[in-house]
mmCIF file with all atom_site columns, C-alpha atoms and ligand atoms in Angstrom:
data_model
loop_
_atom_site.group_PDB
_atom_site.id
_atom_site.type_symbol
_atom_site.label_atom_id
_atom_site.label_alt_id
_atom_site.label_comp_id
_atom_site.label_asym_id
_atom_site.label_entity_id
_atom_site.label_seq_id
_atom_site.pdbx_PDB_ins_code
_atom_site.Cartn_x
_atom_site.Cartn_y
_atom_site.Cartn_z
_atom_site.occupancy
_atom_site.B_iso_or_equiv
_atom_site.pdbx_formal_charge
_atom_site.auth_seq_id
_atom_site.auth_comp_id
_atom_site.auth_asym_id
_atom_site.auth_atom_id
_atom_site.pdbx_PDB_model_num
ATOM   1   C CA . MET A 1 1   ? -48.210 31.325 21.448 1.00 0.00 ? 1   MET A CA 1
ATOM   2   C CA . LYS A 1 2   ? -48.197 27.530 21.424 1.00 0.00 ? 2   LYS A CA 1
ATOM   3   C CA . SER A 1 3   ? -50.395 25.977 24.114 1.00 0.00 ? 3   SER A CA 1
ATOM   4   C CA . ALA A 1 4   ? -48.832 24.064 26.985 1.00 0.00 ? 4   ALA A CA 1
ATOM   5   C CA . PRO A 1 5   ? -48.017 20.385 26.285 1.00 0.00 ? 5   PRO A CA 1
ATOM   6   C CA . VAL A 1 6   ? -50.330 17.712 27.669 1.00 0.00 ? 6   VAL A CA 1
ATOM   7   C CA . ILE A 1 7   ? -49.645 14.108 28.634 1.00 0.00 ? 7   ILE A CA 1
ATOM   8   C CA . ALA A 1 8   ? -52.957 12.196 28.616 1.00 0.00 ? 8   ALA A CA 1
ATOM   9   C CA . ILE A 1 9   ? -53.163 9.006  30.680 1.00 0.00 ? 9   ILE A CA 1
ATOM   10  C CA . ASP A 1 10  ? -56.393 7.055  30.274 1.00 0.00 ? 10  ASP A CA 1
ATOM   11  C CA . GLY A 1 11  ? -57.459 3.608  31.366 1.00 0.00 ? 11  GLY A CA 1
ATOM   12  C CA . PRO A 1 12  ? -59.907 1.529  33.377 1.00 0.00 ? 12  PRO A CA 1
ATOM   13  C CA . SER A 1 13  ? -60.541 1.892  37.115 1.00 0.00 ? 13  SER A CA 1
ATOM   14  C CA . ALA A 1 14  ? -57.615 1.156  39.405 1.00 0.00 ? 14  ALA A CA 1
ATOM   15  C CA . SER A 1 15  ? -55.149 0.692  36.540 1.00 0.00 ? 15  SER A CA 1
ATOM   16  C CA . GLY A 1 16  ? -52.752 2.943  38.449 1.00 0.00 ? 16  GLY A CA 1
ATOM   17  C CA . LYS A 1 17  ? -53.343 6.023  36.283 1.00 0.00 ? 17  LYS A CA 1
ATOM   18  C CA . GLY A 1 18  ? -53.704 8.422  39.203 1.00 0.00 ? 18  GLY A CA 1
ATOM   19  C CA . THR A 1 19  ? -50.489 7.427  40.945 1.00 0.00 ? 19  THR A CA 1
ATOM   20  C CA . VAL A 1 20  ? -48.534 7.335  37.698 1.00 0.00 ? 20  VAL A CA 1
ATOM   21  C CA . ALA A 1 21  ? -49.952 10.624 36.409 1.00 0.00 ? 21  ALA A CA 1
ATOM   22  C CA . SER A 1 22  ? -49.262 12.553 39.609 1.00 0.00 ? 22  SER A CA 1
ATOM   23  C CA . ARG A 1 23  ? -45.686 11.240 39.774 1.00 0.00 ? 23  ARG A CA 1
ATOM   24  C CA . VAL A 1 24  ? -45.011 12.039 36.131 1.00 0.00 ? 24  VAL A CA 1
ATOM   25  C CA . ALA A 1 25  ? -46.366 15.548 36.778 1.00 0.00 ? 25  ALA A CA 1
ATOM   26  C CA . ALA A 1 26  ? -44.097 15.946 39.816 1.00 0.00 ? 26  ALA A CA 1
ATOM   27  C CA . ARG A 1 27  ? -41.020 14.755 37.885 1.00 0.00 ? 27  ARG A CA 1
ATOM   28  C CA . LEU A 1 28  ? -41.658 17.236 35.058 1.00 0.00 ? 28  LEU A CA 1
ATOM   29  C CA . GLY A 1 29  ? -42.883 20.078 37.286 1.00 0.00 ? 29  GLY A CA 1
ATOM   30  C CA . PHE A 1 30  ? -46.210 19.972 35.376 1.00 0.00 ? 30  PHE A CA 1
ATOM   31  C CA . HIS A 1 31  ? -49.737 20.624 36.620 1.00 0.00 ? 31  HIS A CA 1
ATOM   32  C CA . TYR A 1 32  ? -51.907 17.600 37.340 1.00 0.00 ? 32  TYR A CA 1
ATOM   33  C CA . LEU A 1 33  ? -55.582 16.998 36.570 1.00 0.00 ? 33  LEU A CA 1
ATOM   34  C CA . GLU A 1 34  ? -57.396 14.021 38.063 1.00 0.00 ? 34  GLU A CA 1
ATOM   35  C CA . SER A 1 35  ? -60.520 14.275 35.917 1.00 0.00 ? 35  SER A CA 1
ATOM   36  C CA . GLY A 1 36  ? -62.308 11.427 37.723 1.00 0.00 ? 36  GLY A CA 1
ATOM   37  C CA . ALA A 1 37  ? -62.412 13.633 40.829 1.00 0.00 ? 37  ALA A CA 1
ATOM   38  C CA . LEU A 1 38  ? -64.721 16.035 38.983 1.00 0.00 ? 38  LEU A CA 1
ATOM   39  C CA . TYR A 1 39  ? -67.217 13.272 38.198 1.00 0.00 ? 39  TYR A CA 1
ATOM   40  C CA . ARG A 1 40  ? -66.920 12.031 41.772 1.00 0.00 ? 40  ARG A CA 1
ATOM   41  C CA . LEU A 1 41  ? -67.558 15.573 43.036 1.00 0.00 ? 41  LEU A CA 1
ATOM   42  C CA . VAL A 1 42  ? -70.753 15.842 40.993 1.00 0.00 ? 42  VAL A CA 1
ATOM   43  C CA . ALA A 1 43  ? -71.856 12.504 42.497 1.00 0.00 ? 43  ALA A CA 1
ATOM   44  C CA . LEU A 1 44  ? -70.992 13.651 46.010 1.00 0.00 ? 44  LEU A CA 1
ATOM   45  C CA . ALA A 1 45  ? -72.688 17.032 45.629 1.00 0.00 ? 45  ALA A CA 1
ATOM   46  C CA . GLY A 1 46  ? -75.906 15.228 44.671 1.00 0.00 ? 46  GLY A CA 1
ATOM   47  C CA . GLY A 1 47  ? -79.040 17.014 43.470 1.00 0.00 ? 47  GLY A CA 1
ATOM   48  C CA . ASP A 1 48  ? -81.789 16.053 41.019 1.00 0.00 ? 48  ASP A CA 1
ATOM   49  C CA . ARG A 1 49  ? -80.113 17.707 38.041 1.00 0.00 ? 49  ARG A CA 1
ATOM   50  C CA . PRO A 1 50  ? -76.517 16.455 37.786 1.00 0.00 ? 50  PRO A CA 1
ATOM   51  C CA . GLU A 1 51  ? -75.803 18.704 34.783 1.00 0.00 ? 51  GLU A CA 1
ATOM   52  C CA . GLN A 1 52  ? -76.708 21.771 36.860 1.00 0.00 ? 52  GLN A CA 1
ATOM   53  C CA . THR A 1 53  ? -74.626 20.504 39.751 1.00 0.00 ? 53  THR A CA 1
ATOM   54  C CA . ALA A 1 54  ? -71.715 20.009 37.328 1.00 0.00 ? 54  ALA A CA 1
ATOM   55  C CA . ALA A 1 55  ? -72.046 23.506 35.889 1.00 0.00 ? 55  ALA A CA 1
ATOM   56  C CA . GLY A 1 56  ? -72.133 25.149 39.307 1.00 0.00 ? 56  GLY A CA 1
ATOM   57  C CA . LEU A 1 57  ? -69.542 23.079 41.226 1.00 0.00 ? 57  LEU A CA 1
ATOM   58  C CA . ASP A 1 58  ? -67.676 25.144 43.818 1.00 0.00 ? 58  ASP A CA 1
ATOM   59  C CA . VAL A 1 59  ? -64.477 23.136 43.910 1.00 0.00 ? 59  VAL A CA 1
ATOM   60  C CA . GLU A 1 60  ? -60.881 23.785 44.792 1.00 0.00 ? 60  GLU A CA 1
ATOM   61  C CA . PHE A 1 61  ? -57.834 21.512 44.503 1.00 0.00 ? 61  PHE A CA 1
ATOM   62  C CA . ARG A 1 62  ? -55.246 22.651 47.022 1.00 0.00 ? 62  ARG A CA 1
ATOM   63  C CA . ASP A 1 63  ? -52.269 20.984 48.808 1.00 0.00 ? 63  ASP A CA 1
ATOM   64  C CA . GLN A 1 64  ? -53.265 17.508 47.542 1.00 0.00 ? 64  GLN A CA 1
ATOM   65  C CA . LYS A 1 65  ? -56.741 18.040 48.997 1.00 0.00 ? 65  LYS A CA 1
ATOM   66  C CA . VAL A 1 66  ? -60.132 18.561 47.386 1.00 0.00 ? 66  VAL A CA 1
ATOM   67  C CA . PHE A 1 67  ? -62.648 21.087 48.703 1.00 0.00 ? 67  PHE A CA 1
ATOM   68  C CA . LEU A 1 68  ? -66.341 21.112 47.774 1.00 0.00 ? 68  LEU A CA 1
ATOM   69  C CA . ASN A 1 69  ? -68.262 24.188 48.946 1.00 0.00 ? 69  ASN A CA 1
ATOM   70  C CA . LYS A 1 70  ? -65.147 25.017 51.051 1.00 0.00 ? 70  LYS A CA 1
ATOM   71  C CA . GLN A 1 71  ? -65.354 21.651 52.876 1.00 0.00 ? 71  GLN A CA 1
ATOM   72  C CA . ASP A 1 72  ? -62.517 19.129 52.725 1.00 0.00 ? 72  ASP A CA 1
ATOM   73  C CA . VAL A 1 73  ? -64.011 16.088 50.943 1.00 0.00 ? 73  VAL A CA 1
ATOM   74  C CA . THR A 1 74  ? -60.717 14.369 50.000 1.00 0.00 ? 74  THR A CA 1
ATOM   75  C CA . ASP A 1 75  ? -61.544 11.140 51.821 1.00 0.00 ? 75  ASP A CA 1
ATOM   76  C CA . SER A 1 76  ? -65.268 10.809 51.155 1.00 0.00 ? 76  SER A CA 1
ATOM   77  C CA . LEU A 1 77  ? -64.554 11.291 47.445 1.00 0.00 ? 77  LEU A CA 1
ATOM   78  C CA . ARG A 1 78  ? -62.646 8.008  47.339 1.00 0.00 ? 78  ARG A CA 1
ATOM   79  C CA . SER A 1 79  ? -65.403 5.631  48.434 1.00 0.00 ? 79  SER A CA 1
ATOM   80  C CA . GLU A 1 80  ? -66.410 2.921  45.985 1.00 0.00 ? 80  GLU A CA 1
ATOM   81  C CA . ALA A 1 81  ? -70.078 3.948  46.238 1.00 0.00 ? 81  ALA A CA 1
ATOM   82  C CA . ILE A 1 82  ? -69.182 7.427  44.972 1.00 0.00 ? 82  ILE A CA 1
ATOM   83  C CA . GLY A 1 83  ? -67.114 5.842  42.170 1.00 0.00 ? 83  GLY A CA 1
ATOM   84  C CA . VAL A 1 84  ? -70.107 3.811  41.038 1.00 0.00 ? 84  VAL A CA 1
ATOM   85  C CA . ARG A 1 85  ? -72.444 6.822  41.197 1.00 0.00 ? 85  ARG A CA 1
ATOM   86  C CA . ALA A 1 86  ? -69.855 8.923  39.331 1.00 0.00 ? 86  ALA A CA 1
ATOM   87  C CA . SER A 1 87  ? -69.801 6.387  36.533 1.00 0.00 ? 87  SER A CA 1
ATOM   88  C CA . GLU A 1 88  ? -73.608 6.508  36.231 1.00 0.00 ? 88  GLU A CA 1
ATOM   89  C CA . ILE A 1 89  ? -73.579 10.298 36.027 1.00 0.00 ? 89  ILE A CA 1
ATOM   90  C CA . ALA A 1 90  ? -70.634 10.246 33.598 1.00 0.00 ? 90  ALA A CA 1
ATOM   91  C CA . GLY A 1 91  ? -72.885 8.679  30.954 1.00 0.00 ? 91  GLY A CA 1
ATOM   92  C CA . LEU A 1 92  ? -74.867 11.935 30.671 1.00 0.00 ? 92  LEU A CA 1
ATOM   93  C CA . ALA A 1 93  ? -73.700 14.076 27.745 1.00 0.00 ? 93  ALA A CA 1
ATOM   94  C CA . ALA A 1 94  ? -74.823 17.293 29.466 1.00 0.00 ? 94  ALA A CA 1
ATOM   95  C CA . VAL A 1 95  ? -72.692 16.537 32.529 1.00 0.00 ? 95  VAL A CA 1
ATOM   96  C CA . ARG A 1 96  ? -69.637 15.839 30.364 1.00 0.00 ? 96  ARG A CA 1
ATOM   97  C CA . ALA A 1 97  ? -70.203 19.058 28.413 1.00 0.00 ? 97  ALA A CA 1
ATOM   98  C CA . ALA A 1 98  ? -70.523 21.051 31.649 1.00 0.00 ? 98  ALA A CA 1
ATOM   99  C CA . LEU A 1 99  ? -67.148 19.736 32.867 1.00 0.00 ? 99  LEU A CA 1
ATOM   100 C CA . LEU A 1 100 ? -65.228 20.219 29.616 1.00 0.00 ? 100 LEU A CA 1
ATOM   101 C CA . GLY A 1 101 ? -64.139 23.845 30.067 1.00 0.00 ? 101 GLY A CA 1
ATOM   102 C CA . ARG A 1 102 ? -63.197 23.222 33.673 1.00 0.00 ? 102 ARG A CA 1
ATOM   103 C CA . GLN A 1 103 ? -60.878 20.406 32.612 1.00 0.00 ? 103 GLN A CA 1
ATOM   104 C CA . ARG A 1 104 ? -59.281 22.372 29.763 1.00 0.00 ? 104 ARG A CA 1
ATOM   105 C CA . ALA A 1 105 ? -58.582 25.262 32.146 1.00 0.00 ? 105 ALA A CA 1
ATOM   106 C CA . PHE A 1 106 ? -55.950 23.063 33.839 1.00 0.00 ? 106 PHE A CA 1
ATOM   107 C CA . ARG A 1 107 ? -53.821 23.284 30.705 1.00 0.00 ? 107 ARG A CA 1
ATOM   108 C CA . GLN A 1 108 ? -51.241 25.797 31.804 1.00 0.00 ? 108 GLN A CA 1
ATOM   109 C CA . ARG A 1 109 ? -47.514 26.268 31.415 1.00 0.00 ? 109 ARG A CA 1
ATOM   110 C CA . PRO A 1 110 ? -45.161 24.542 31.721 1.00 0.00 ? 110 PRO A CA 1
ATOM   111 C CA . GLY A 1 111 ? -47.497 21.594 30.978 1.00 0.00 ? 111 GLY A CA 1
ATOM   112 C CA . LEU A 1 112 ? -50.209 19.266 32.224 1.00 0.00 ? 112 LEU A CA 1
ATOM   113 C CA . VAL A 1 113 ? -50.538 15.580 33.007 1.00 0.00 ? 113 VAL A CA 1
ATOM   114 C CA . ALA A 1 114 ? -54.219 14.575 32.936 1.00 0.00 ? 114 ALA A CA 1
ATOM   115 C CA . ASP A 1 115 ? -55.705 11.204 33.839 1.00 0.00 ? 115 ASP A CA 1
ATOM   116 C CA . GLY A 1 116 ? -59.164 9.793  33.183 1.00 0.00 ? 116 GLY A CA 1
ATOM   117 C CA . ARG A 1 117 ? -61.130 7.936  30.514 1.00 0.00 ? 117 ARG A CA 1
ATOM   118 C CA . ASP A 1 118 ? -61.337 10.435 27.648 1.00 0.00 ? 118 ASP A CA 1
ATOM   119 C CA . MET A 1 119 ? -58.300 12.702 28.101 1.00 0.00 ? 119 MET A CA 1
ATOM   120 C CA . GLY A 1 120 ? -56.716 11.588 24.821 1.00 0.00 ? 120 GLY A CA 1
ATOM   121 C CA . THR A 1 121 ? -59.931 11.082 22.851 1.00 0.00 ? 121 THR A CA 1
ATOM   122 C CA . VAL A 1 122 ? -62.088 14.103 23.771 1.00 0.00 ? 122 VAL A CA 1
ATOM   123 C CA . VAL A 1 123 ? -60.660 16.593 26.250 1.00 0.00 ? 123 VAL A CA 1
ATOM   124 C CA . PHE A 1 124 ? -57.088 16.931 24.916 1.00 0.00 ? 124 PHE A CA 1
ATOM   125 C CA . PRO A 1 125 ? -57.103 15.334 21.449 1.00 0.00 ? 125 PRO A CA 1
ATOM   126 C CA . ASP A 1 126 ? -53.887 17.214 20.597 1.00 0.00 ? 126 ASP A CA 1
ATOM   127 C CA . ALA A 1 127 ? -51.968 15.844 23.625 1.00 0.00 ? 127 ALA A CA 1
ATOM   128 C CA . ALA A 1 128 ? -48.228 15.465 23.010 1.00 0.00 ? 128 ALA A CA 1
ATOM   129 C CA . LEU A 1 129 ? -48.334 11.950 24.449 1.00 0.00 ? 129 LEU A CA 1
ATOM   130 C CA . LYS A 1 130 ? -51.316 9.645  24.999 1.00 0.00 ? 130 LYS A CA 1
ATOM   131 C CA . VAL A 1 131 ? -50.953 6.577  27.172 1.00 0.00 ? 131 VAL A CA 1
ATOM   132 C CA . PHE A 1 132 ? -53.600 3.910  27.694 1.00 0.00 ? 132 PHE A CA 1
ATOM   133 C CA . LEU A 1 133 ? -52.751 2.222  30.973 1.00 0.00 ? 133 LEU A CA 1
ATOM   134 C CA . THR A 1 134 ? -54.207 -1.216 31.599 1.00 0.00 ? 134 THR A CA 1
ATOM   135 C CA . ALA A 1 135 ? -53.733 -3.998 34.145 1.00 0.00 ? 135 ALA A CA 1
ATOM   136 C CA . SER A 1 136 ? -55.381 -7.373 34.651 1.00 0.00 ? 136 SER A CA 1
ATOM   137 C CA . ALA A 1 137 ? -58.735 -7.374 36.458 1.00 0.00 ? 137 ALA A CA 1
ATOM   138 C CA . ALA A 1 138 ? -57.172 -9.244 39.398 1.00 0.00 ? 138 ALA A CA 1
ATOM   139 C CA . ALA A 1 139 ? -54.282 -6.785 39.730 1.00 0.00 ? 139 ALA A CA 1
ATOM   140 C CA . ARG A 1 140 ? -56.673 -3.840 39.626 1.00 0.00 ? 140 ARG A CA 1
ATOM   141 C CA . ALA A 1 141 ? -59.040 -5.250 42.252 1.00 0.00 ? 141 ALA A CA 1
ATOM   142 C CA . GLN A 1 142 ? -56.057 -5.993 44.541 1.00 0.00 ? 142 GLN A CA 1
ATOM   143 C CA . ARG A 1 143 ? -54.698 -2.469 44.148 1.00 0.00 ? 143 ARG A CA 1
ATOM   144 C CA . ARG A 1 144 ? -58.007 -0.751 44.814 1.00 0.00 ? 144 ARG A CA 1
ATOM   145 C CA . TYR A 1 145 ? -58.559 -3.020 47.835 1.00 0.00 ? 145 TYR A CA 1
ATOM   146 C CA . LYS A 1 146 ? -55.191 -2.071 49.301 1.00 0.00 ? 146 LYS A CA 1
ATOM   147 C CA . GLN A 1 147 ? -55.798 1.620  48.579 1.00 0.00 ? 147 GLN A CA 1
ATOM   148 C CA . LEU A 1 148 ? -59.126 1.565  50.418 1.00 0.00 ? 148 LEU A CA 1
ATOM   149 C CA . ILE A 1 149 ? -57.840 -0.433 53.402 1.00 0.00 ? 149 ILE A CA 1
ATOM   150 C CA . ASP A 1 150 ? -54.731 1.761  53.730 1.00 0.00 ? 150 ASP A CA 1
ATOM   151 C CA . LYS A 1 151 ? -56.970 4.817  53.953 1.00 0.00 ? 151 LYS A CA 1
ATOM   152 C CA . GLY A 1 152 ? -59.013 3.205  56.715 1.00 0.00 ? 152 GLY A CA 1
ATOM   153 C CA . ASN A 1 153 ? -62.035 2.437  54.519 1.00 0.00 ? 153 ASN A CA 1
ATOM   154 C CA . HIS A 1 154 ? -64.013 -0.763 54.689 1.00 0.00 ? 154 HIS A CA 1
ATOM   155 C CA . ALA A 1 155 ? -63.545 -3.051 51.643 1.00 0.00 ? 155 ALA A CA 1
ATOM   156 C CA . ASN A 1 156 ? -64.456 -6.525 50.432 1.00 0.00 ? 156 ASN A CA 1
ATOM   157 C CA . LEU A 1 157 ? -62.317 -7.936 47.615 1.00 0.00 ? 157 LEU A CA 1
ATOM   158 C CA . ALA A 1 158 ? -65.034 -9.980 45.881 1.00 0.00 ? 158 ALA A CA 1
ATOM   159 C CA . ALA A 1 159 ? -67.573 -7.149 45.936 1.00 0.00 ? 159 ALA A CA 1
ATOM   160 C CA . LEU A 1 160 ? -64.890 -4.742 44.786 1.00 0.00 ? 160 LEU A CA 1
ATOM   161 C CA . SER A 1 161 ? -63.982 -6.912 41.767 1.00 0.00 ? 161 SER A CA 1
ATOM   162 C CA . ARG A 1 162 ? -67.632 -7.019 40.755 1.00 0.00 ? 162 ARG A CA 1
ATOM   163 C CA . ASP A 1 163 ? -68.045 -3.237 41.136 1.00 0.00 ? 163 ASP A CA 1
ATOM   164 C CA . LEU A 1 164 ? -64.905 -2.513 39.105 1.00 0.00 ? 164 LEU A CA 1
ATOM   165 C CA . GLU A 1 165 ? -65.972 -4.838 36.328 1.00 0.00 ? 165 GLU A CA 1
ATOM   166 C CA . GLU A 1 166 ? -69.460 -3.380 36.199 1.00 0.00 ? 166 GLU A CA 1
ATOM   167 C CA . ARG A 1 167 ? -68.128 0.181  36.208 1.00 0.00 ? 167 ARG A CA 1
ATOM   168 C CA . ASP A 1 168 ? -65.612 -0.520 33.420 1.00 0.00 ? 168 ASP A CA 1
ATOM   169 C CA . GLN A 1 169 ? -68.260 -2.174 31.287 1.00 0.00 ? 169 GLN A CA 1
ATOM   170 C CA . ARG A 1 170 ? -70.548 0.808  31.724 1.00 0.00 ? 170 ARG A CA 1
ATOM   171 C CA . ASP A 1 171 ? -67.689 3.249  30.988 1.00 0.00 ? 171 ASP A CA 1
ATOM   172 C CA . ALA A 1 172 ? -66.682 1.321  27.857 1.00 0.00 ? 172 ALA A CA 1
ATOM   173 C CA . ALA A 1 173 ? -70.228 0.807  26.552 1.00 0.00 ? 173 ALA A CA 1
ATOM   174 C CA . ARG A 1 174 ? -71.585 4.344  26.891 1.00 0.00 ? 174 ARG A CA 1
ATOM   175 C CA . GLU A 1 175 ? -72.253 6.428  23.816 1.00 0.00 ? 175 GLU A CA 1
ATOM   176 C CA . VAL A 1 176 ? -70.525 9.631  24.885 1.00 0.00 ? 176 VAL A CA 1
ATOM   177 C CA . ALA A 1 177 ? -66.760 9.600  25.400 1.00 0.00 ? 177 ALA A CA 1
ATOM   178 C CA . PRO A 1 178 ? -66.491 5.856  26.103 1.00 0.00 ? 178 PRO A CA 1
ATOM   179 C CA . LEU A 1 179 ? -63.434 4.357  27.747 1.00 0.00 ? 179 LEU A CA 1
ATOM   180 C CA . LYS A 1 180 ? -61.204 3.382  24.820 1.00 0.00 ? 180 LYS A CA 1
ATOM   181 C CA . PRO A 1 181 ? -57.652 4.030  23.704 1.00 0.00 ? 181 PRO A CA 1
ATOM   182 C CA . ALA A 1 182 ? -57.153 6.967  21.332 1.00 0.00 ? 182 ALA A CA 1
ATOM   183 C CA . ALA A 1 183 ? -56.033 5.787  17.881 1.00 0.00 ? 183 ALA A CA 1
ATOM   184 C CA . ASP A 1 184 ? -52.597 7.298  18.562 1.00 0.00 ? 184 ASP A CA 1
ATOM   185 C CA . ALA A 1 185 ? -52.234 6.104  22.194 1.00 0.00 ? 185 ALA A CA 1
ATOM   186 C CA . ALA A 1 186 ? -49.390 3.908  23.432 1.00 0.00 ? 186 ALA A CA 1
ATOM   187 C CA . SER A 1 187 ? -50.719 0.996  25.499 1.00 0.00 ? 187 SER A CA 1
ATOM   188 C CA . VAL A 1 188 ? -48.885 0.049  28.679 1.00 0.00 ? 188 VAL A CA 1
ATOM   189 C CA . ASP A 1 189 ? -49.860 -3.019 30.733 1.00 0.00 ? 189 ASP A CA 1
ATOM   190 C CA . SER A 1 190 ? -48.871 -2.316 34.329 1.00 0.00 ? 190 SER A CA 1
ATOM   191 C CA . SER A 1 191 ? -49.852 -5.725 35.812 1.00 0.00 ? 191 SER A CA 1
ATOM   192 C CA . ASP A 1 192 ? -46.230 -6.804 36.307 1.00 0.00 ? 192 ASP A CA 1
ATOM   193 C CA . LEU A 1 193 ? -44.554 -3.412 36.539 1.00 0.00 ? 193 LEU A CA 1
ATOM   194 C CA . THR A 1 194 ? -43.815 -1.281 39.585 1.00 0.00 ? 194 THR A CA 1
ATOM   195 C CA . VAL A 1 195 ? -45.119 2.286  39.681 1.00 0.00 ? 195 VAL A CA 1
ATOM   196 C CA . ASP A 1 196 ? -41.564 3.578  39.136 1.00 0.00 ? 196 ASP A CA 1
ATOM   197 C CA . GLU A 1 197 ? -41.161 1.394  36.055 1.00 0.00 ? 197 GLU A CA 1
ATOM   198 C CA . VAL A 1 198 ? -44.376 2.726  34.534 1.00 0.00 ? 198 VAL A CA 1
ATOM   199 C CA . VAL A 1 199 ? -43.409 6.317  35.385 1.00 0.00 ? 199 VAL A CA 1
ATOM   200 C CA . ASP A 1 200 ? -39.975 5.854  33.752 1.00 0.00 ? 200 ASP A CA 1
ATOM   201 C CA . ARG A 1 201 ? -41.580 4.383  30.644 1.00 0.00 ? 201 ARG A CA 1
ATOM   202 C CA . VAL A 1 202 ? -43.977 7.314  30.301 1.00 0.00 ? 202 VAL A CA 1
ATOM   203 C CA . LEU A 1 203 ? -41.178 9.860  30.816 1.00 0.00 ? 203 LEU A CA 1
ATOM   204 C CA . LYS A 1 204 ? -39.019 8.103  28.221 1.00 0.00 ? 204 LYS A CA 1
ATOM   205 C CA . MET A 1 205 ? -41.847 8.139  25.650 1.00 0.00 ? 205 MET A CA 1
ATOM   206 C CA . TYR A 1 206 ? -42.493 11.810 26.368 1.00 0.00 ? 206 TYR A CA 1
ATOM   207 C CA . ARG A 1 207 ? -38.834 12.765 25.918 1.00 0.00 ? 207 ARG A CA 1
ATOM   208 C CA . GLU A 1 208 ? -38.655 10.824 22.673 1.00 0.00 ? 208 GLU A CA 1
ATOM   209 C CA . ARG A 1 209 ? -41.597 12.753 21.337 1.00 0.00 ? 209 ARG A CA 1
ATOM   210 C CA . MET A 1 210 ? -40.533 16.264 22.361 1.00 0.00 ? 210 MET A CA 1
HETATM 211 O O1 . C5P B 2 .   ? -61.080 7.729  37.745 1.00 0.00 ? 1   C5P B O1 1
HETATM 212 P P1 . C5P B 2 .   ? -62.193 7.490  38.730 1.00 0.00 ? 1   C5P B P1 1
HETATM 213 O O2 . C5P B 2 .   ? -62.376 6.051  39.081 1.00 0.00 ? 1   C5P B O2 1
HETATM 214 O O3 . C5P B 2 .   ? -62.067 8.365  39.931 1.00 0.00 ? 1   C5P B O3 1
HETATM 215 O O4 . C5P B 2 .   ? -63.516 7.974  37.977 1.00 0.00 ? 1   C5P B O4 1
HETATM 216 C C1 . C5P B 2 .   ? -64.796 7.743  38.477 1.00 0.00 ? 1   C5P B C1 1
HETATM 217 C C2 . C5P B 2 .   ? -65.772 7.612  37.325 1.00 0.00 ? 1   C5P B C2 1
HETATM 218 O O5 . C5P B 2 .   ? -65.845 8.856  36.623 1.00 0.00 ? 1   C5P B O5 1
HETATM 219 C C3 . C5P B 2 .   ? -65.364 6.593  36.248 1.00 0.00 ? 1   C5P B C3 1
HETATM 220 O O6 . C5P B 2 .   ? -65.865 5.296  36.502 1.00 0.00 ? 1   C5P B O6 1
HETATM 221 C C4 . C5P B 2 .   ? -65.945 7.171  34.981 1.00 0.00 ? 1   C5P B C4 1
HETATM 222 O O7 . C5P B 2 .   ? -67.269 6.747  34.760 1.00 0.00 ? 1   C5P B O7 1
HETATM 223 C C5 . C5P B 2 .   ? -65.990 8.654  35.230 1.00 0.00 ? 1   C5P B C5 1
HETATM 224 N N1 . C5P B 2 .   ? -64.957 9.363  34.481 1.00 0.00 ? 1   C5P B N1 1
HETATM 225 C C6 . C5P B 2 .   ? -65.220 9.677  33.167 1.00 0.00 ? 1   C5P B C6 1
HETATM 226 N N2 . C5P B 2 .   ? -64.309 10.381 32.443 1.00 0.00 ? 1   C5P B N2 1
HETATM 227 C C7 . C5P B 2 .   ? -63.146 10.764 32.989 1.00 0.00 ? 1   C5P B C7 1
HETATM 228 C C8 . C5P B 2 .   ? -62.838 10.416 34.329 1.00 0.00 ? 1   C5P B C8 1
HETATM 229 C C9 . C5P B 2 .   ? -63.775 9.703  35.049 1.00 0.00 ? 1   C5P B C9 1
HETATM 230 O O8 . C5P B 2 .   ? -66.257 9.312  32.641 1.00 0.00 ? 1   C5P B O8 1
HETATM 231 N N3 . C5P B 2 .   ? -62.293 11.484 32.267 1.00 0.00 ? 1   C5P B N3 1
#
């Protein structure tokens, strides 16, 4: 039996991948994987041996919420400090290997939309559609700022821009599964597009390919 189709959406921090990917999934009735949440969960769970933490994560995604060891951690997962720590841990090959099977298990019928940094290059190299979503550094810092403030978190725009830049550089420079477009990815710059426009573009590309 042919495996379920995958739409891979990769890109730098705050490029809008999460919002776009979850809406595309909803429109198609597909499953949704936010792979960054797994790296954030390893960071949040802590421990001296991140690869062991990754292998043993007790995590559940349910009703748009994330549970770690049966506790609702949806909000604490989103802090910028956890994002930075996640990106440090994500450079470890053993952590990435420990999370691979968990990510691939999301591939179920009728299909999956997965967002992250290496969905198209490493985790789902045979994805039906690969999108590399970018946006200018200013647009991304603004978006993340708004996201944090809207959720009641504290945020400082200048510090946030610096953190995002540092995190993207680390993600792009690492040896294992660096942030980069797959050779067969379609690049979309979302700086001047609304979320709906990006979603429509992705759906159109997907339909053309199927
Ligand atoms: O996407 P998000 O910002 O939540 O991801 C947090 C961090 O997890 C990223 O900065 C990146 O280092 C790491 N990550 C990764 N590979 C993925 C998803 C996230 O390395 N597929």
